[in-house]
Amino acid sequence: AKAAGTAYVEATRRTVGKKDPQLGEAIITESGLLRGRGTISSVAHVLAPTYTERDRAKLMLSAVQSALDLADARGCRSVGIPVLGSGSFGWPAEEASAAVVGAVCAWLRQGTRRSVGCVRLFDADRGKGLALLAAVEGRLGTEFARGAGVGPASQDAA
């Protein structure tokens, strides 16, 4: 959020606050100063489940797929997804990473997407980025994960 600028943070709070998103529902906002970096035009916000939710894995699947569906419907060509739920929602980074990676893989297997050609898994927190890398390696193999550039975000993206 810091990289997007103060105006972005304030506008996002107003937009998300007005819509009062439900668990698993995605909302898209403009990207603020991130647009100037040439790669991010919109940001999808999704309310992930807390770790204490009974059906947390199913709810995380729904949350990630909701964000991907909305980005696809908006014509986004690429989507970035961090380790959802691993902050104040209490998910251990490894479990959240595995849930996010599983949800992205399931969405890609559906084959119904039209515009999204690239899903970038990242996190500004190095430990969470490494947890994402381990989750992708566990599901798709080390060569794929390293070649795809999964892991911690660069310092200038934080």
mmCIF file of C-alpha atoms in Angstrom:
data_model
loop_
_atom_site.group_PDB
_atom_site.id
_atom_site.type_symbol
_atom_site.label_atom_id
_atom_site.label_comp_id
_atom_site.label_asym_id
_atom_site.label_seq_id
_atom_site.Cartn_x
_atom_site.Cartn_y
_atom_site.Cartn_z
ATOM 1 C CA ALA A 1 0.000 0.000 0.000
ATOM 2 C CA LYS A 2 2.889 2.368 0.735
ATOM 3 C CA ALA A 3 4.178 2.047 -2.832
ATOM 4 C CA ALA A 4 0.759 3.039 -4.230
ATOM 5 C CA GLY A 5 0.705 6.347 -2.336
ATOM 6 C CA THR A 6 -1.383 8.045 0.314
ATOM 7 C CA ALA A 7 -4.164 9.049 -2.081
ATOM 8 C CA TYR A 8 -4.536 5.397 -3.137
ATOM 9 C CA VAL A 9 -4.798 4.221 0.463
ATOM 10 C CA GLU A 10 -7.456 6.838 1.268
ATOM 11 C CA ALA A 11 -9.442 6.149 -1.917
ATOM 12 C CA THR A 12 -9.303 2.412 -1.293
ATOM 13 C CA ARG A 13 -10.582 2.812 2.262
ATOM 14 C CA ARG A 14 -13.499 4.890 0.983
ATOM 15 C CA THR A 15 -14.344 2.461 -1.840
ATOM 16 C CA VAL A 16 -14.019 -0.737 0.158
ATOM 17 C CA GLY A 17 -15.769 0.847 3.153
ATOM 18 C CA LYS A 18 -18.778 1.867 1.038
ATOM 19 C CA LYS A 19 -19.245 -1.597 -0.437
ATOM 20 C CA ASP A 20 -18.784 -3.518 2.839
ATOM 21 C CA PRO A 21 -17.416 -6.669 1.165
ATOM 22 C CA GLN A 22 -18.572 -10.056 2.342
ATOM 23 C CA LEU A 23 -16.276 -12.989 3.006
ATOM 24 C CA GLY A 24 -14.768 -14.108 -0.304
ATOM 25 C CA GLU A 25 -16.089 -11.137 -2.278
ATOM 26 C CA ALA A 26 -13.625 -9.188 -4.443
ATOM 27 C CA ILE A 27 -13.618 -5.441 -5.172
ATOM 28 C CA ILE A 28 -11.368 -3.751 -7.756
ATOM 29 C CA THR A 29 -9.876 -0.287 -7.282
ATOM 30 C CA GLU A 30 -7.446 1.815 -9.264
ATOM 31 C CA SER A 31 -3.764 1.241 -8.479
ATOM 32 C CA GLY A 32 -2.657 4.756 -7.563
ATOM 33 C CA LEU A 33 1.060 5.373 -8.073
ATOM 34 C CA LEU A 34 1.604 1.731 -9.023
ATOM 35 C CA ARG A 35 0.178 2.584 -12.466
ATOM 36 C CA GLY A 36 3.282 4.697 -13.092
ATOM 37 C CA ARG A 37 5.423 1.587 -12.804
ATOM 38 C CA GLY A 38 3.753 0.365 -15.975
ATOM 39 C CA THR A 39 2.597 -3.003 -14.727
ATOM 40 C CA ILE A 40 -0.313 -2.544 -12.326
ATOM 41 C CA SER A 41 -3.475 -0.762 -13.411
ATOM 42 C CA SER A 42 -5.944 -2.180 -10.884
ATOM 43 C CA VAL A 43 -5.889 -3.813 -7.470
ATOM 44 C CA ALA A 44 -8.331 -6.518 -6.393
ATOM 45 C CA HIS A 45 -9.208 -6.530 -2.694
ATOM 46 C CA VAL A 46 -10.741 -9.662 -1.233
ATOM 47 C CA LEU A 47 -11.867 -10.519 2.256
ATOM 48 C CA ALA A 48 -10.097 -13.765 3.116
ATOM 49 C CA PRO A 49 -11.360 -16.080 5.840
ATOM 50 C CA THR A 50 -9.820 -16.076 9.295
ATOM 51 C CA TYR A 51 -7.816 -19.117 10.305
ATOM 52 C CA THR A 52 -10.469 -20.028 12.864
ATOM 53 C CA GLU A 53 -13.230 -20.369 10.223
ATOM 54 C CA ARG A 54 -14.552 -23.928 10.079
ATOM 55 C CA ASP A 55 -14.433 -24.223 6.266
ATOM 56 C CA ARG A 56 -11.364 -21.993 5.872
ATOM 57 C CA ALA A 57 -9.794 -23.931 2.963
ATOM 58 C CA LYS A 58 -13.049 -23.846 0.967
ATOM 59 C CA LEU A 59 -13.544 -20.167 1.819
ATOM 60 C CA MET A 60 -9.981 -19.287 0.760
ATOM 61 C CA LEU A 61 -10.573 -21.079 -2.550
ATOM 62 C CA SER A 62 -13.694 -18.959 -3.044
ATOM 63 C CA ALA A 63 -11.886 -15.732 -2.100
ATOM 64 C CA VAL A 64 -8.975 -16.267 -4.491
ATOM 65 C CA GLN A 65 -11.224 -17.401 -7.328
ATOM 66 C CA SER A 66 -13.529 -14.408 -6.777
ATOM 67 C CA ALA A 67 -10.579 -12.041 -7.204
ATOM 68 C CA LEU A 68 -9.372 -13.881 -10.315
ATOM 69 C CA ASP A 69 -12.874 -13.975 -11.830
ATOM 70 C CA LEU A 70 -13.344 -10.244 -11.260
ATOM 71 C CA ALA A 71 -9.924 -9.414 -12.719
ATOM 72 C CA ASP A 72 -10.713 -11.566 -15.746
ATOM 73 C CA ALA A 73 -14.117 -9.922 -16.188
ATOM 74 C CA ARG A 74 -12.396 -6.516 -16.080
ATOM 75 C CA GLY A 75 -9.994 -7.560 -18.843
ATOM 76 C CA CYS A 76 -6.858 -7.644 -16.711
ATOM 77 C CA ARG A 77 -3.982 -9.424 -18.442
ATOM 78 C CA SER A 78 -2.059 -10.170 -15.260
ATOM 79 C CA VAL A 79 -2.925 -10.538 -11.581
ATOM 80 C CA GLY A 80 -0.712 -10.430 -8.497
ATOM 81 C CA ILE A 81 -1.741 -12.366 -5.408
ATOM 82 C CA PRO A 82 -0.018 -12.146 -2.009
ATOM 83 C CA VAL A 83 -0.264 -14.584 0.905
ATOM 84 C CA LEU A 84 -3.888 -13.812 1.820
ATOM 85 C CA GLY A 85 -5.000 -14.215 5.422
ATOM 86 C CA SER A 86 -1.509 -14.473 6.894
ATOM 87 C CA GLY A 87 -1.567 -11.186 8.753
ATOM 88 C CA SER A 88 -4.226 -10.295 11.271
ATOM 89 C CA PHE A 89 -6.444 -13.161 10.037
ATOM 90 C CA GLY A 90 -4.112 -15.651 11.736
ATOM 91 C CA TRP A 91 -3.190 -18.081 8.967
ATOM 92 C CA PRO A 92 0.316 -19.569 9.278
ATOM 93 C CA ALA A 93 2.230 -18.427 6.162
ATOM 94 C CA GLU A 94 2.825 -21.989 4.963
ATOM 95 C CA GLU A 95 -0.848 -22.967 5.145
ATOM 96 C CA ALA A 96 -2.043 -19.711 3.603
ATOM 97 C CA SER A 97 0.493 -20.083 0.789
ATOM 98 C CA ALA A 98 -0.588 -23.653 0.080
ATOM 99 C CA ALA A 99 -4.254 -22.571 0.055
ATOM 100 C CA VAL A 100 -3.578 -19.645 -2.318
ATOM 101 C CA VAL A 101 -1.457 -21.765 -4.679
ATOM 102 C CA GLY A 102 -4.082 -24.513 -4.680
ATOM 103 C CA ALA A 103 -6.841 -22.009 -5.443
ATOM 104 C CA VAL A 104 -4.885 -20.438 -8.316
ATOM 105 C CA CYS A 105 -4.124 -23.879 -9.798
ATOM 106 C CA ALA A 106 -7.794 -24.879 -9.541
ATOM 107 C CA TRP A 107 -8.864 -21.642 -11.249
ATOM 108 C CA LEU A 108 -6.351 -22.111 -14.057
ATOM 109 C CA ARG A 109 -7.505 -25.709 -14.596
ATOM 110 C CA GLN A 110 -11.085 -24.498 -15.145
ATOM 111 C CA GLY A 111 -9.917 -23.061 -18.455
ATOM 112 C CA THR A 112 -12.738 -20.507 -18.617
ATOM 113 C CA ARG A 113 -10.529 -17.430 -18.323
ATOM 114 C CA ARG A 114 -10.322 -15.054 -21.231
ATOM 115 C CA SER A 115 -7.964 -12.195 -20.463
ATOM 116 C CA VAL A 116 -5.751 -13.210 -17.533
ATOM 117 C CA GLY A 117 -2.586 -14.723 -18.927
ATOM 118 C CA CYS A 118 -0.290 -14.298 -15.940
ATOM 119 C CA VAL A 119 -0.839 -14.821 -12.208
ATOM 120 C CA ARG A 120 2.064 -13.549 -10.093
ATOM 121 C CA LEU A 121 2.371 -14.938 -6.587
ATOM 122 C CA PHE A 122 4.325 -12.604 -4.319
ATOM 123 C CA ASP A 123 4.569 -11.058 -0.904
ATOM 124 C CA ALA A 124 6.524 -8.057 0.348
ATOM 125 C CA ASP A 125 7.401 -10.071 3.471
ATOM 126 C CA ARG A 126 10.415 -12.237 2.615
ATOM 127 C CA GLY A 127 9.316 -15.137 4.833
ATOM 128 C CA LYS A 128 5.856 -15.227 3.252
ATOM 129 C CA GLY A 129 7.361 -14.995 -0.232
ATOM 130 C CA LEU A 130 9.536 -17.999 0.563
ATOM 131 C CA ALA A 131 6.450 -19.840 1.855
ATOM 132 C CA LEU A 132 4.799 -19.181 -1.537
ATOM 133 C CA LEU A 133 7.879 -20.502 -3.312
ATOM 134 C CA ALA A 134 7.788 -23.680 -1.188
ATOM 135 C CA ALA A 135 4.064 -24.137 -1.920
ATOM 136 C CA VAL A 136 4.604 -23.822 -5.673
ATOM 137 C CA GLU A 137 7.628 -26.121 -5.531
ATOM 138 C CA GLY A 138 5.567 -28.666 -3.616
ATOM 139 C CA ARG A 139 2.769 -28.577 -6.159
ATOM 140 C CA LEU A 140 4.567 -27.971 -9.464
ATOM 141 C CA GLY A 141 8.262 -28.655 -8.885
ATOM 142 C CA THR A 142 11.376 -26.616 -8.167
ATOM 143 C CA GLU A 143 12.293 -25.830 -11.777
ATOM 144 C CA PHE A 144 8.849 -24.428 -12.532
ATOM 145 C CA ALA A 145 8.730 -22.298 -9.375
ATOM 146 C CA ARG A 146 12.152 -20.733 -9.871
ATOM 147 C CA GLY A 147 11.563 -20.181 -13.583
ATOM 148 C CA ALA A 148 8.224 -18.515 -12.874
ATOM 149 C CA GLY A 149 9.790 -16.028 -10.461
ATOM 150 C CA VAL A 150 7.622 -16.945 -7.471
ATOM 151 C CA GLY A 151 8.802 -15.626 -4.120
ATOM 152 C CA PRO A 152 9.528 -12.471 -2.157
ATOM 153 C CA ALA A 153 8.742 -9.195 -3.934
ATOM 154 C CA SER A 154 11.659 -6.949 -4.755
ATOM 155 C CA GLN A 155 12.376 -4.118 -2.355
ATOM 156 C CA ASP A 156 11.061 -1.473 -4.758
ATOM 157 C CA ALA A 157 7.684 -3.199 -4.882
ATOM 158 C CA ALA A 158 7.222 -3.174 -1.115
#
